Structure formats: C-alpha cells, structure tokens
GROMACS .gro file of C-alpha atoms in nm:
model
  415
    1MET     CA    1   0.009  -0.004   0.004
    2PHE     CA    2   0.126   0.364  -0.071
    3THR     CA    3   0.017   0.699   0.043
    4ILE     CA    4  -0.076   0.960  -0.229
    5VAL     CA    5   0.093   1.295  -0.166
    6TYR     CA    6   0.018   1.625  -0.334
    7PRO     CA    7   0.142   1.991  -0.250
    8LYS     CA    8  -0.095   2.194  -0.034
    9ASN     CA    9  -0.254   2.498  -0.198
   10SER     CA   10  -0.117   2.420  -0.541
   11VAL     CA   11  -0.210   2.657  -0.819
   12LYS     CA   12  -0.150   2.400  -1.084
   13ALA     CA   13  -0.410   2.135  -1.011
   14ALA     CA   14  -0.156   1.889  -0.858
   15MET     CA   15  -0.432   1.743  -0.640
   16TYR     CA   16  -0.629   1.630  -0.939
   17PRO     CA   17  -0.418   1.316  -1.015
   18ALA     CA   18  -0.404   1.246  -0.658
   19LEU     CA   19  -0.779   1.235  -0.623
   20SER     CA   20  -0.829   1.044  -0.947
   21LEU     CA   21  -0.583   0.771  -0.843
   22GLN     CA   22  -0.730   0.743  -0.499
   23TYR     CA   23  -1.082   0.700  -0.653
   24HIS     CA   24  -0.940   0.456  -0.906
   25PHE     CA   25  -0.816   0.218  -0.631
   26PHE     CA   26  -1.127   0.289  -0.425
   27LYS     CA   27  -1.343   0.142  -0.701
   28LYS     CA   28  -1.110  -0.164  -0.675
   29GLY     CA   29  -1.191  -0.195  -0.298
   30ILE     CA   30  -0.860  -0.041  -0.201
   31LYS     CA   31  -0.882   0.294  -0.001
   32LEU     CA   32  -0.542   0.486  -0.005
   33ALA     CA   33  -0.458   0.772   0.217
   34LEU     CA   34  -0.394   1.134   0.096
   35ALA     CA   35  -0.128   1.362   0.247
   36THR     CA   36   0.023   1.694   0.178
   37GLU     CA   37   0.357   1.616   0.318
   38SER     CA   38   0.603   1.328   0.239
   39LYS     CA   39   0.715   1.069   0.495
   40PRO     CA   40   0.921   0.768   0.482
   41GLY     CA   41   0.753   0.479   0.309
   42ALA     CA   42   0.595   0.405  -0.023
   43GLU     CA   43   0.440   0.691  -0.172
   44VAL     CA   44   0.315   0.824  -0.503
   45VAL     CA   45   0.420   1.196  -0.496
   46MET     CA   46   0.274   1.471  -0.708
   47CYS     CA   47   0.546   1.737  -0.774
   48GLU     CA   48   0.543   2.080  -0.925
   49CYS     CA   49   0.846   2.097  -1.128
   50GLU     CA   50   0.962   2.417  -1.278
   51GLY     CA   51   1.118   2.414  -1.626
   52MET     CA   52   0.890   2.148  -1.793
   53GLU     CA   53   0.736   2.206  -2.114
   54GLN     CA   54   0.376   2.311  -2.113
   55GLY     CA   55   0.141   2.020  -2.082
   56GLY     CA   56   0.430   1.769  -2.025
   57PHE     CA   57   0.466   1.530  -1.736
   58SER     CA   58   0.703   1.259  -1.613
   59VAL     CA   59   0.655   0.949  -1.390
   60LYS     CA   60   0.962   0.790  -1.238
   61THR     CA   61   1.037   0.548  -0.964
   62GLU     CA   62   1.290   0.670  -0.709
   63GLY     CA   63   1.343   0.420  -0.433
   64GLU     CA   64   1.001   0.343  -0.260
   65CYS     CA   65   0.843   0.658  -0.421
   66LEU     CA   66   0.692   0.728  -0.754
   67LYS     CA   67   0.744   1.086  -0.853
   68VAL     CA   68   0.482   1.243  -1.070
   69CYS     CA   69   0.606   1.580  -1.211
   70ALA     CA   70   0.429   1.846  -1.407
   71ASN     CA   71   0.448   2.227  -1.419
   72ASP     CA   72   0.088   2.326  -1.511
   73LEU     CA   73  -0.268   2.237  -1.508
   74PHE     CA   74  -0.250   2.041  -1.842
   75GLY     CA   75   0.044   1.833  -1.740
   76PHE     CA   76  -0.119   1.701  -1.421
   77ILE     CA   77  -0.446   1.636  -1.613
   78ALA     CA   78  -0.225   1.438  -1.863
   79ALA     CA   79  -0.048   1.257  -1.584
   80SER     CA   80  -0.376   1.161  -1.413
   81ASP     CA   81  -0.497   1.005  -1.751
   82TYR     CA   82  -0.173   0.794  -1.764
   83LEU     CA   83  -0.190   0.689  -1.398
   84VAL     CA   84  -0.540   0.585  -1.413
   85GLY     CA   85  -0.574   0.486  -1.783
   86GLU     CA   86  -0.234   0.298  -1.819
   87LEU     CA   87   0.001   0.248  -1.549
   88PHE     CA   88  -0.250   0.131  -1.268
   89ALA     CA   89  -0.533   0.049  -1.504
   90ASP     CA   90  -0.510  -0.332  -1.432
   91ALA     CA   91  -0.345  -0.311  -1.097
   92THR     CA   92  -0.487  -0.537  -0.821
   93GLU     CA   93  -0.285  -0.407  -0.544
   94ALA     CA   94  -0.143  -0.051  -0.458
   95THR     CA   95   0.248  -0.111  -0.484
   96VAL     CA   96   0.491   0.122  -0.650
   97PRO     CA   97   0.594  -0.009  -0.991
   98ASN     CA   98   0.940   0.041  -1.148
   99VAL     CA   99   0.890   0.290  -1.428
  100SER     CA  100   1.034   0.574  -1.617
  101HIS     CA  101   0.778   0.760  -1.851
  102THR     CA  102   0.712   1.094  -2.015
  103GLY     CA  103   0.399   1.222  -2.182
  104ALA     CA  104   0.212   1.527  -2.276
  105TYR     CA  105  -0.150   1.674  -2.277
  106THR     CA  106  -0.301   1.641  -2.632
  107TRP     CA  107  -0.590   1.875  -2.605
  108GLU     CA  108  -0.600   2.242  -2.692
  109MET     CA  109  -0.406   2.479  -2.456
  110LEU     CA  110  -0.495   2.831  -2.542
  111THR     CA  111  -0.276   2.995  -2.287
  112GLU     CA  112  -0.140   3.267  -2.509
  113LYS     CA  113  -0.383   3.544  -2.586
  114THR     CA  114  -0.485   3.580  -2.950
  115ALA     CA  115  -0.583   3.935  -2.912
  116GLY     CA  116  -0.515   4.231  -2.691
  117PHE     CA  117  -0.747   4.139  -2.399
  118ARG     CA  118  -0.906   3.826  -2.240
  119VAL     CA  119  -1.209   3.794  -2.013
  120MET     CA  120  -1.344   3.469  -1.847
  121TYR     CA  121  -1.678   3.409  -1.685
  122HIS     CA  122  -1.753   3.109  -1.477
  123ASN     CA  123  -2.057   2.972  -1.263
  124VAL     CA  124  -1.846   2.797  -0.994
  125TRP     CA  125  -2.168   2.633  -0.856
  126SER     CA  126  -2.276   2.685  -0.494
  127TYR     CA  127  -2.404   2.333  -0.398
  128ASP     CA  128  -2.552   2.002  -0.516
  129GLN     CA  129  -2.925   2.014  -0.412
  130THR     CA  130  -2.955   1.641  -0.434
  131ALA     CA  131  -2.682   1.574  -0.177
  132VAL     CA  132  -2.747   1.538   0.201
  133PRO     CA  133  -2.588   1.721   0.360
  134ARG     CA  134  -2.547   1.991   0.090
  135TYR     CA  135  -2.181   1.993  -0.018
  136TYR     CA  136  -2.048   2.323  -0.152
  137GLY     CA  137  -1.881   2.352  -0.491
  138SER     CA  138  -1.600   2.551  -0.305
  139ARG     CA  139  -1.438   2.203  -0.265
  140GLY     CA  140  -1.309   2.280  -0.627
  141ALA     CA  141  -1.136   2.602  -0.541
  142ALA     CA  142  -0.793   2.436  -0.604
  143PHE     CA  143  -0.912   2.344  -0.964
  144GLU     CA  144  -1.057   2.697  -1.014
  145ILE     CA  145  -0.738   2.876  -0.919
  146ALA     CA  146  -0.536   2.636  -1.144
  147GLU     CA  147  -0.761   2.721  -1.432
  148ILE     CA  148  -0.711   3.109  -1.390
  149MET     CA  149  -0.344   3.060  -1.349
  150ALA     CA  150  -0.325   2.852  -1.669
  151TYR     CA  151  -0.517   3.103  -1.879
  152ARG     CA  152  -0.445   3.438  -1.706
  153PRO     CA  153  -0.745   3.643  -1.807
  154ASP     CA  154  -0.722   4.017  -1.768
  155VAL     CA  155  -1.069   4.008  -1.599
  156VAL     CA  156  -1.246   3.702  -1.447
  157SER     CA  157  -1.586   3.699  -1.305
  158PHE     CA  158  -1.786   3.446  -1.120
  159ASN     CA  159  -2.135   3.329  -1.048
  160GLU     CA  160  -2.248   3.165  -0.723
  161PHE     CA  161  -1.920   3.260  -0.550
  162VAL     CA  162  -2.090   3.202  -0.214
  163ASP     CA  163  -1.927   3.303   0.110
  164GLU     CA  164  -1.792   2.943   0.164
  165TRP     CA  165  -1.541   3.019  -0.121
  166ARG     CA  166  -1.402   3.296   0.071
  167GLU     CA  167  -1.426   3.135   0.420
  168ARG     CA  168  -1.333   2.766   0.362
  169THR     CA  169  -1.073   2.796   0.089
  170ALA     CA  170  -0.742   2.976   0.017
  171ILE     CA  171  -0.855   3.103  -0.325
  172MET     CA  172  -0.862   3.474  -0.229
  173GLU     CA  173  -0.516   3.471  -0.081
  174LEU     CA  174  -0.378   3.269  -0.382
  175MET     CA  175  -0.536   3.511  -0.628
  176GLU     CA  176  -0.398   3.802  -0.438
  177ALA     CA  177  -0.058   3.641  -0.446
  178ALA     CA  178  -0.097   3.596  -0.826
  179GLY     CA  179  -0.188   3.958  -0.884
  180TYR     CA  180  -0.555   3.945  -0.886
  181ARG     CA  181  -0.765   4.203  -0.712
  182GLU     CA  182  -1.148   4.236  -0.657
  183VAL     CA  183  -1.353   4.527  -0.749
  184THR     CA  184  -1.657   4.611  -0.535
  185PRO     CA  185  -1.925   4.872  -0.560
  186PRO     CA  186  -1.930   5.132  -0.288
  187GLU     CA  187  -2.304   5.088  -0.251
  188ILE     CA  188  -2.266   4.725  -0.109
  189ASN     CA  189  -2.104   4.655   0.233
  190ARG     CA  190  -2.145   4.261   0.198
  191LEU     CA  191  -1.943   4.012   0.011
  192MET     CA  192  -2.030   3.972  -0.361
  193ILE     CA  193  -2.189   3.657  -0.486
  194ASN     CA  194  -2.117   3.741  -0.852
  195PRO     CA  195  -1.768   3.911  -0.797
  196MET     CA  196  -1.504   4.044  -1.056
  197PHE     CA  197  -1.143   4.030  -1.036
  198TYR     CA  198  -0.875   4.191  -1.254
  199ASN     CA  199  -0.513   4.108  -1.318
  200THR     CA  200  -0.313   4.394  -1.190
  201LYS     CA  201   0.000   4.284  -1.402
  202THR     CA  202  -0.197   4.364  -1.725
  203VAL     CA  203  -0.474   4.619  -1.657
  204ARG     CA  204  -0.558   4.884  -1.408
  205TYR     CA  205  -0.892   4.943  -1.263
  206VAL     CA  206  -1.035   5.293  -1.351
  207GLU     CA  207  -1.099   5.442  -1.015
  208GLY     CA  208  -1.477   5.507  -0.924
  209SER     CA  209  -1.613   5.303  -1.223
  210CYS     CA  210  -1.744   4.997  -1.024
  211HIS     CA  211  -2.110   5.003  -0.985
  212MET     CA  212  -2.389   4.757  -0.946
  213GLU     CA  213  -2.754   4.783  -1.062
  214PHE     CA  214  -2.987   4.591  -0.843
  215TYR     CA  215  -3.262   4.380  -0.992
  216GLY     CA  216  -3.414   4.340  -0.650
  217SER     CA  217  -3.552   4.042  -0.470
  218LEU     CA  218  -3.751   3.782  -0.660
  219MET     CA  219  -4.112   3.748  -0.530
  220THR     CA  220  -4.217   3.378  -0.503
  221ASP     CA  221  -4.524   3.192  -0.375
  222GLU     CA  222  -4.527   2.906  -0.127
  223ASN     CA  223  -4.416   2.666  -0.399
  224ASN     CA  224  -4.106   2.889  -0.482
  225LEU     CA  225  -4.250   2.993  -0.809
  226ALA     CA  226  -4.222   3.347  -0.945
  227ILE     CA  227  -4.529   3.556  -0.897
  228ALA     CA  228  -4.632   3.892  -1.055
  229GLN     CA  229  -4.771   4.180  -0.851
  230ASP     CA  230  -4.881   4.460  -1.074
  231GLY     CA  231  -4.671   4.314  -1.367
  232ARG     CA  232  -4.348   4.294  -1.178
  233TYR     CA  233  -4.172   3.990  -1.034
  234TYR     CA  234  -3.921   4.178  -0.813
  235ASN     CA  235  -3.918   4.365  -0.505
  236ASP     CA  236  -3.735   4.701  -0.564
  237VAL     CA  237  -3.462   4.626  -0.294
  238PRO     CA  238  -3.083   4.605  -0.305
  239SER     CA  239  -2.969   4.241  -0.324
  240ARG     CA  240  -2.607   4.099  -0.353
  241TYR     CA  241  -2.760   3.804  -0.535
  242ARG     CA  242  -2.966   3.971  -0.811
  243GLY     CA  243  -2.805   4.255  -1.015
  244VAL     CA  244  -2.548   4.324  -1.273
  245LEU     CA  245  -2.194   4.435  -1.158
  246ALA     CA  246  -1.981   4.661  -1.396
  247ALA     CA  247  -1.637   4.822  -1.399
  248VAL     CA  248  -1.414   4.985  -1.649
  249PHE     CA  249  -1.044   4.879  -1.694
  250GLU     CA  250  -0.742   5.027  -1.882
  251ASP     CA  251  -0.461   4.833  -2.046
  252ILE     CA  252  -0.133   4.912  -1.864
  253ALA     CA  253   0.073   4.889  -2.185
  254THR     CA  254  -0.152   5.084  -2.443
  255GLY     CA  255  -0.409   5.279  -2.227
  256LYS     CA  256  -0.689   5.120  -2.421
  257ARG     CA  257  -1.018   5.081  -2.211
  258PHE     CA  258  -1.306   4.851  -2.199
  259GLY     CA  259  -1.591   4.783  -1.954
  260SER     CA  260  -1.671   4.431  -1.808
  261ALA     CA  261  -2.002   4.335  -1.653
  262VAL     CA  262  -2.117   4.023  -1.483
  263THR     CA  263  -2.468   3.896  -1.397
  264HIS     CA  264  -2.666   3.582  -1.309
  265LEU     CA  265  -3.021   3.580  -1.445
  266VAL     CA  266  -3.291   3.394  -1.275
  267PRO     CA  267  -3.312   3.023  -1.368
  268ASN     CA  268  -3.625   2.855  -1.496
  269ALA     CA  269  -3.680   2.659  -1.178
  270TYR     CA  270  -3.891   2.973  -1.053
  271SER     CA  271  -4.104   2.964  -1.356
  272VAL     CA  272  -4.447   2.801  -1.352
  273ASN     CA  273  -4.380   2.667  -1.696
  274LYS     CA  274  -4.017   2.618  -1.674
  275LEU     CA  275  -3.970   2.640  -2.033
  276PRO     CA  276  -3.793   2.944  -2.191
  277THR     CA  277  -4.030   2.899  -2.504
  278ASP     CA  278  -4.315   2.974  -2.262
  279GLY     CA  279  -4.209   3.333  -2.205
  280ASP     CA  280  -3.955   3.500  -1.982
  281PRO     CA  281  -4.097   3.788  -1.793
  282TRP     CA  282  -3.867   3.765  -1.480
  283ARG     CA  283  -3.549   3.759  -1.692
  284THR     CA  284  -3.687   4.047  -1.919
  285GLU     CA  285  -3.744   4.239  -1.605
  286GLU     CA  286  -3.392   4.193  -1.493
  287LEU     CA  287  -3.259   4.305  -1.831
  288SER     CA  288  -3.491   4.609  -1.836
  289LYS     CA  289  -3.249   4.728  -1.560
  290ALA     CA  290  -2.914   4.588  -1.691
  291ILE     CA  291  -2.949   4.722  -2.044
  292PRO     CA  292  -2.995   5.104  -1.965
  293PHE     CA  293  -2.741   5.069  -1.681
  294LEU     CA  294  -2.477   4.936  -1.917
  295LYS     CA  295  -2.544   5.169  -2.203
  296LYS     CA  296  -2.528   5.470  -1.947
  297MET     CA  297  -2.182   5.344  -1.829
  298SER     CA  298  -2.056   5.282  -2.179
  299ALA     CA  299  -2.143   5.640  -2.271
  300GLU     CA  300  -2.015   5.788  -1.959
  301TYR     CA  301  -1.677   5.628  -1.977
  302HIS     CA  302  -1.655   5.623  -2.350
  303VAL     CA  303  -1.583   5.253  -2.363
  304PRO     CA  304  -1.740   4.929  -2.529
  305PHE     CA  305  -1.869   4.679  -2.273
  306LEU     CA  306  -1.892   4.313  -2.231
  307ILE     CA  307  -2.162   4.139  -2.017
  308GLY     CA  308  -2.110   3.785  -1.921
  309GLY     CA  309  -2.235   3.511  -1.685
  310ASP     CA  310  -2.499   3.235  -1.646
  311TYR     CA  311  -2.796   3.383  -1.839
  312ASN     CA  312  -3.009   3.069  -1.781
  313SER     CA  313  -3.121   3.107  -2.144
  314PRO     CA  314  -3.015   2.953  -2.462
  315ALA     CA  315  -2.873   3.198  -2.737
  316THR     CA  316  -3.170   3.147  -2.966
  317LEU     CA  317  -3.428   3.230  -2.690
  318ALA     CA  318  -3.550   3.458  -2.420
  319ALA     CA  319  -3.288   3.676  -2.257
  320CYS     CA  320  -3.046   3.668  -2.535
  321LYS     CA  321  -3.292   3.785  -2.784
  322VAL     CA  322  -3.383   4.073  -2.552
  323LEU     CA  323  -3.011   4.165  -2.537
  324GLU     CA  324  -2.985   4.147  -2.923
  325ALA     CA  325  -3.293   4.373  -2.983
  326ALA     CA  326  -3.108   4.628  -2.752
  327GLY     CA  327  -2.807   4.628  -2.967
  328PHE     CA  328  -2.586   4.380  -2.785
  329ARG     CA  329  -2.399   4.113  -2.991
  330ASP     CA  330  -2.342   3.754  -2.904
  331SER     CA  331  -1.952   3.719  -2.902
  332HIS     CA  332  -1.989   3.346  -2.992
  333THR     CA  333  -2.146   3.451  -3.310
  334THR     CA  334  -1.922   3.746  -3.389
  335ALA     CA  335  -1.588   3.583  -3.296
  336ALA     CA  336  -1.360   3.500  -3.574
  337ASP     CA  337  -1.283   3.150  -3.406
  338ALA     CA  338  -1.541   2.992  -3.169
  339ASP     CA  339  -1.590   2.632  -3.063
  340ASN     CA  340  -1.937   2.483  -3.063
  341ILE     CA  341  -1.958   2.342  -2.714
  342CYS     CA  342  -2.221   2.370  -2.451
  343SER     CA  343  -2.104   2.534  -2.127
  344CYS     CA  344  -2.333   2.353  -1.890
  345HIS     CA  345  -2.312   1.982  -1.796
  346GLY     CA  346  -2.406   1.744  -1.506
  347TYR     CA  347  -2.314   1.781  -1.161
  348PRO     CA  348  -1.983   1.633  -1.028
  349VAL     CA  349  -1.988   1.297  -0.874
  350TRP     CA  350  -1.981   1.294  -0.496
  351CYS     CA  351  -1.814   1.008  -0.310
  352GLY     CA  352  -1.913   1.018   0.063
  353GLU     CA  353  -1.652   0.750   0.175
  354LEU     CA  354  -1.364   0.960   0.025
  355ASP     CA  355  -1.532   1.292   0.124
  356ASN     CA  356  -1.477   1.452  -0.209
  357PHE     CA  357  -1.607   1.515  -0.563
  358VAL     CA  358  -1.428   1.240  -0.768
  359ASP     CA  359  -1.566   1.234  -1.118
  360TYR     CA  360  -1.808   1.398  -1.356
  361LYS     CA  361  -2.107   1.316  -1.559
  362CYS     CA  362  -2.071   1.471  -1.906
  363PRO     CA  363  -2.244   1.248  -2.173
  364GLY     CA  364  -2.043   1.249  -2.488
  365ILE     CA  365  -1.741   1.450  -2.362
  366GLU     CA  366  -1.502   1.149  -2.339
  367ASN     CA  367  -1.534   1.044  -2.699
  368GLY     CA  368  -1.496   1.403  -2.829
  369THR     CA  369  -1.853   1.476  -2.915
  370TYR     CA  370  -2.044   1.766  -2.728
  371LEU     CA  371  -2.371   1.928  -2.696
  372GLY     CA  372  -2.356   2.246  -2.905
  373TYR     CA  373  -2.349   2.606  -2.823
  374ASP     CA  374  -2.728   2.610  -2.903
  375ARG     CA  375  -2.774   2.432  -2.564
  376ALA     CA  376  -2.545   2.671  -2.375
  377ILE     CA  377  -2.684   2.905  -2.118
  378ASP     CA  378  -2.362   3.084  -2.028
  379HIS     CA  379  -2.273   3.374  -2.251
  380ILE     CA  380  -2.072   3.679  -2.335
  381PHE     CA  381  -2.250   3.974  -2.510
  382THR     CA  382  -2.089   4.294  -2.613
  383ILE     CA  383  -2.194   4.638  -2.719
  384GLY     CA  384  -1.969   4.904  -2.879
  385GLY     CA  385  -1.634   4.858  -3.040
  386ILE     CA  386  -1.537   4.508  -2.929
  387ASP     CA  387  -1.358   4.299  -3.195
  388ALA     CA  388  -1.422   3.933  -3.096
  389LYS     CA  389  -1.125   3.711  -3.187
  390THR     CA  390  -1.154   3.376  -3.002
  391TYR     CA  391  -1.442   3.226  -2.800
  392ARG     CA  392  -1.369   2.915  -2.590
  393VAL     CA  393  -1.559   2.693  -2.348
  394LEU     CA  394  -1.303   2.552  -2.124
  395CYS     CA  395  -1.365   2.187  -2.064
  396GLU     CA  396  -1.065   2.070  -1.858
  397LYS     CA  397  -1.141   1.757  -1.629
  398THR     CA  398  -1.067   1.950  -1.329
  399ILE     CA  399  -1.354   2.179  -1.396
  400LEU     CA  400  -1.597   1.908  -1.490
  401CYS     CA  401  -1.530   1.742  -1.147
  402SER     CA  402  -1.586   2.072  -0.953
  403SER     CA  403  -1.884   2.254  -1.118
  404ASP     CA  404  -2.187   2.195  -1.346
  405HIS     CA  405  -2.070   2.483  -1.571
  406SER     CA  406  -1.741   2.532  -1.768
  407PRO     CA  407  -1.581   2.870  -1.800
  408VAL     CA  408  -1.648   3.081  -2.113
  409MET     CA  409  -1.360   3.284  -2.230
  410LEU     CA  410  -1.316   3.548  -2.495
  411ASP     CA  411  -0.998   3.698  -2.653
  412PHE     CA  412  -1.084   4.039  -2.803
  413ASP     CA  413  -0.940   4.379  -2.925
  414VAL     CA  414  -1.094   4.717  -2.865
  415LYS     CA  415  -1.158   4.904  -3.190
   0.00000   0.00000   0.00000
C-alpha cells in the first residue's frame, strides 16, 4: 500500500491526479490515504517541477516513491490520465511499480492570448441540491485557481461565489498573490456573490467605475414559483444576489479601455412553466434594468462593454434575444474563431466515503462529441467597439469535477 501525496495550496491542480488515483483504487476496493507532506515509506508523490514543457509530465520511480512531475494544469491532467488509464489500469494491489515515463497533454491549450484582452466568466456552483448534507462547490477551489493561473485572463468574473469560497478555501489569498484584485461597488457592504477580479499585471482599474444595478428580490409563492404583482416579479430592494456588476479597466501597456460586467439571471426553476419558450418575464424584467445601466456606463466612460455570466437562457431564446434587440451582440457569433460546445453539464460525482468530488457526468465528452452552443446558457455579449477574436468553452477535467458549468472565455481587441 502506498500513500498519495500532493502539495498543499497548489495553483497547478496537482491535487487532481491524487484524487483521481485514490478514486481509481477505491473502485477496486482499496482505500489509499492522501497527504500533503512526504514521509518515509511507499508513496506516489505529485510534484510541481519548474522548467518542464507546457502540458508535459514525467513519472519515475525513485526508491520506494513514484514521482509524478508536471508544471501546469494540463500536465497534471495528462499525468492523471496516464496513471489511471495505463500505469495502474489493471493493478490489483497498490504497490509502487518500477517505471520511467514521459508524456504530454493532447487537447488544446490556449494559454497565449490571440488578441489584446481576455475575459473569463464562470459559474462555480454553490451546492448540489440532491446531496445530503449539501456539499458546496467550493471544494473545487484548487481547480478553479489552477484554471485562472493557466489562462491568465485580464478580468475574471464568477457566479455563485458563495461565502464558503472565501471562508473555507485559500482562493482569495492565492489570487491576491498571483496579482488578482477584486473590485466592489461602494453601495454594497457585503461580500459579492457574483464578483469580479482583474489582473493587476496587465490592466488597471479605472477608479470610481465599479457600480452595481440591483434587480431586487424575486417574489415567489409558497411553491417557490415566481409571481407577478402589478406586472412585476421583483421587490425593488438591493440584493447582492440579483444584479449586474460592472467596472471599467485600462490596459497598462496601451491605455486602451473597456468595460466588463457580470450577471446571473434567474433560472427557470422559478417559472411556473419552466420552459424558456413559454415566456421569460422575470429575466426580461432583470434586463430592463441591466441594459440601460450598461449603456449609460458605456457612454459615460466612452468604452465598449462586455456582459457575461449564467443567463439561464439558450442563445436562440428569451434573454439573449432581448439583449440582441437592444443592440448587444453574441460574441460566440461574432468571434472569428469559436468552438461549438455547451458550457453546462452534469453535476460532479460525490463520493461520501472519500469525502470528495471524484468524477463527472458529461455524456459524450469522453469520445470528443459535445452538446452544441445552442444548448449553452452561459454567454458573453458585447456592445460598442469590441472585436471578438477567439471564443472558448474550457472543458478541462478538473472543472468538470468541480462545477456543473465550464468557464467561457473571450479574447478580443478594442476598436
């Protein structure tokens, strides 16, 4: 039997092959211990190794230990595939083999920006409502920080970034150490649920430009369904859960500016019909506040704007059509290069005996086929002089194991 060791607070997803290997043996009836420090004895040790090529990894036996080395998110994912799919695929006992092997990640690694700017939006998922007790998605914070460190967006925004993310994980400290800073509006004195962070190494925040337009508090009946009072679905009160958060940023190198906004529109679960084709009065009401707010900010600061997040609406229906009618453009449609992948998928698989999320449910993803963008509910829309270059849905296995959404990312220039 060996212990599986990985570095604590890794920003490169070194924990992923450790959890994958533990789950692999668990399914064989063998429960292996995890640790964040090496001790004498048989171990499989995940090591962050500087100087390795992007996406590369090595697996080599050194005495009683098996050293698994990589230098980024992609390398550790590839290492996990090798450990589980090849090296230990048919193992009937957890013993350290004698091996020396190198390999590399074979999927796309769009780490270099294809344009002047890059934004990322991700619904990081608050909890699995089917689990008892309810386990929060903040357990995936190690994978989230690794995703950000791999792609280095100029601005990254989240949905469902509940307080547990800040209180139970090291993600805030790690992002601060990596140069990311949160922007918060002066009219809110509580932590944001849909926050925005910017990369201080590439852009600067335009002072005083962070504001939030509140949608209010959704009015529901005893069955938690949206109800209308005099044609409205919202109480007109401030709420950190419902609104659009916006700020303006300036490129340190060129001085070019753009605005970024994040929102999370209400889901169909609150609807009596629960079908976007049956009408969308609650999201329409939200956008009736978001659209003039963003147009006003765009005019005031003389900048184009992006608005991203979980719209809870496919691109061909409901909320997206309201935005298009108001002059906003779907960046997936306008981008010179865009993949055709749905951003939302199944919940991660929870294993109570291992006390962790260990796998994912994404029909079709393993064999390279995906649901298309027409099924996606996460979007990035733009208004003004945004030249969309590359649109990507990021489907790294680490993210599939930590949220029911994948990040959406756009590289763009400001005209």
